[in-house]
Amino acid sequence: VQLQASGGGLVQAGDSLRLSCAASGRTFGSYYMGWFRQAPGKEREFVARITWSSGFTYYTDSVKGRFAVSRDISKNTGYLQMNSLKPEDTAVYYCAAGQRVSTDRRLYDYWGQGTQVTVSS
């Protein structure tokens, strides 16, 4: 599986961004797509995930109500819609794929290259 993340940028607090993660290489039906982020000097942390087959979603508390994860099966692409962005959301965002439901980054087998999101105050 190859993952290609895109959509990051520099925005102001309160703005929105949508990240995309295009998957290729094999049928994605049995996978979970996770979104993680890593701020400077911090560990990579779980943000959200989606069960590819069912569309079931799960979020970390700090983004609930602001972020929404989705997928377009026909395009084999996942999305992370980020609304009401805050300066503390500034990080490199990664998409990942795994076959076990988890918030643990170690259980994701494939990773995209990361896309920078910077939120100014």
XYZ file of C-alpha atoms in Angstrom:
121
model
C 0.000 0.000 0.000
C 1.264 3.447 -0.887
C -0.216 6.540 0.708
C 0.075 10.087 -0.564
C -1.014 12.859 1.777
C -1.733 16.388 0.625
C -3.653 19.534 1.511
C -1.649 21.122 4.268
C -0.892 24.806 4.447
C -0.700 27.986 6.490
C -4.009 29.260 7.839
C -5.281 31.530 10.571
C -6.985 30.402 13.741
C -10.614 29.594 13.044
C -10.001 28.632 9.438
C -10.536 25.242 7.829
C -8.399 22.840 5.827
C -9.077 19.506 4.216
C -6.309 16.936 4.009
C -6.419 14.118 1.496
C -4.747 10.733 1.532
C -4.716 8.798 -1.723
C -4.132 5.078 -1.363
C -2.798 2.771 -4.037
C -1.230 -0.613 -4.381
C -3.940 -2.970 -3.217
C -7.565 -3.206 -2.319
C -8.153 -1.128 0.756
C -11.332 -2.767 1.931
C -9.950 -4.527 5.002
C -7.949 -1.579 6.297
C -8.343 1.204 8.781
C -7.063 4.619 7.805
C -5.649 6.628 10.634
C -4.588 10.239 10.878
C -1.749 11.241 13.174
C 0.126 14.444 13.802
C 3.498 15.405 15.145
C 4.314 18.819 16.504
C 7.928 19.973 16.921
C 9.530 18.314 19.910
C 6.553 16.063 20.543
C 5.709 12.478 19.812
C 3.442 11.530 16.961
C -0.104 11.366 18.274
C -3.327 9.821 17.100
C -5.952 12.186 15.705
C -8.690 10.123 14.057
C -9.392 6.940 12.178
C -11.974 5.497 9.842
C -12.903 1.915 9.142
C -12.673 1.738 5.401
C -15.425 -0.797 4.864
C -18.070 0.641 7.201
C -17.127 4.288 7.503
C -17.101 4.094 11.292
C -15.030 6.913 12.759
C -13.211 7.604 15.998
C -11.502 10.767 17.241
C -9.180 11.885 19.930
C -10.911 14.183 22.406
C -9.059 17.345 21.405
C -10.498 17.317 17.872
C -14.006 16.017 18.481
C -16.589 18.350 17.006
C -13.957 20.160 14.916
C -12.431 17.463 12.702
C -14.214 14.957 10.512
C -12.678 11.968 8.789
C -14.259 10.432 5.715
C -13.402 8.349 2.689
C -14.355 8.046 -0.946
C -14.181 4.371 -1.789
C -14.416 4.980 -5.537
C -11.311 7.169 -5.391
C -9.520 5.122 -2.725
C -8.954 8.389 -0.906
C -9.420 9.385 2.697
C -10.018 12.891 3.986
C -9.533 14.811 7.191
C -11.702 17.912 7.302
C -10.356 20.270 9.930
C -12.533 23.150 11.076
C -12.093 25.817 13.738
C -8.361 25.296 13.640
C -6.304 26.390 16.602
C -2.596 27.224 16.880
C -2.141 24.043 18.906
C -3.228 22.047 15.855
C 0.026 23.054 14.165
C 1.905 19.886 13.226
C 2.915 17.608 10.420
C -0.097 15.435 9.662
C 0.294 11.859 8.508
C -2.145 9.334 7.163
C -1.561 5.682 7.854
C -3.122 2.330 7.099
C -3.360 -0.791 9.181
C -5.447 -3.880 9.553
C -6.006 -3.652 13.280
C -8.229 -1.074 14.909
C -6.023 1.019 17.129
C -4.873 4.466 18.200
C -1.319 3.140 18.571
C 0.894 4.324 15.742
C 2.986 1.154 16.060
C 0.078 -0.916 14.756
C -0.173 0.941 11.479
C 1.787 -0.697 8.685
C 1.861 1.952 5.980
C 2.442 5.680 6.197
C 2.119 8.666 3.952
C 4.872 11.244 3.772
C 3.222 13.884 5.956
C 1.858 17.317 5.194
C 2.521 20.461 7.222
C -0.358 22.318 8.826
C 0.457 25.650 10.419
C -2.177 27.662 12.249
C -1.313 31.231 13.136
C -2.992 33.099 15.972
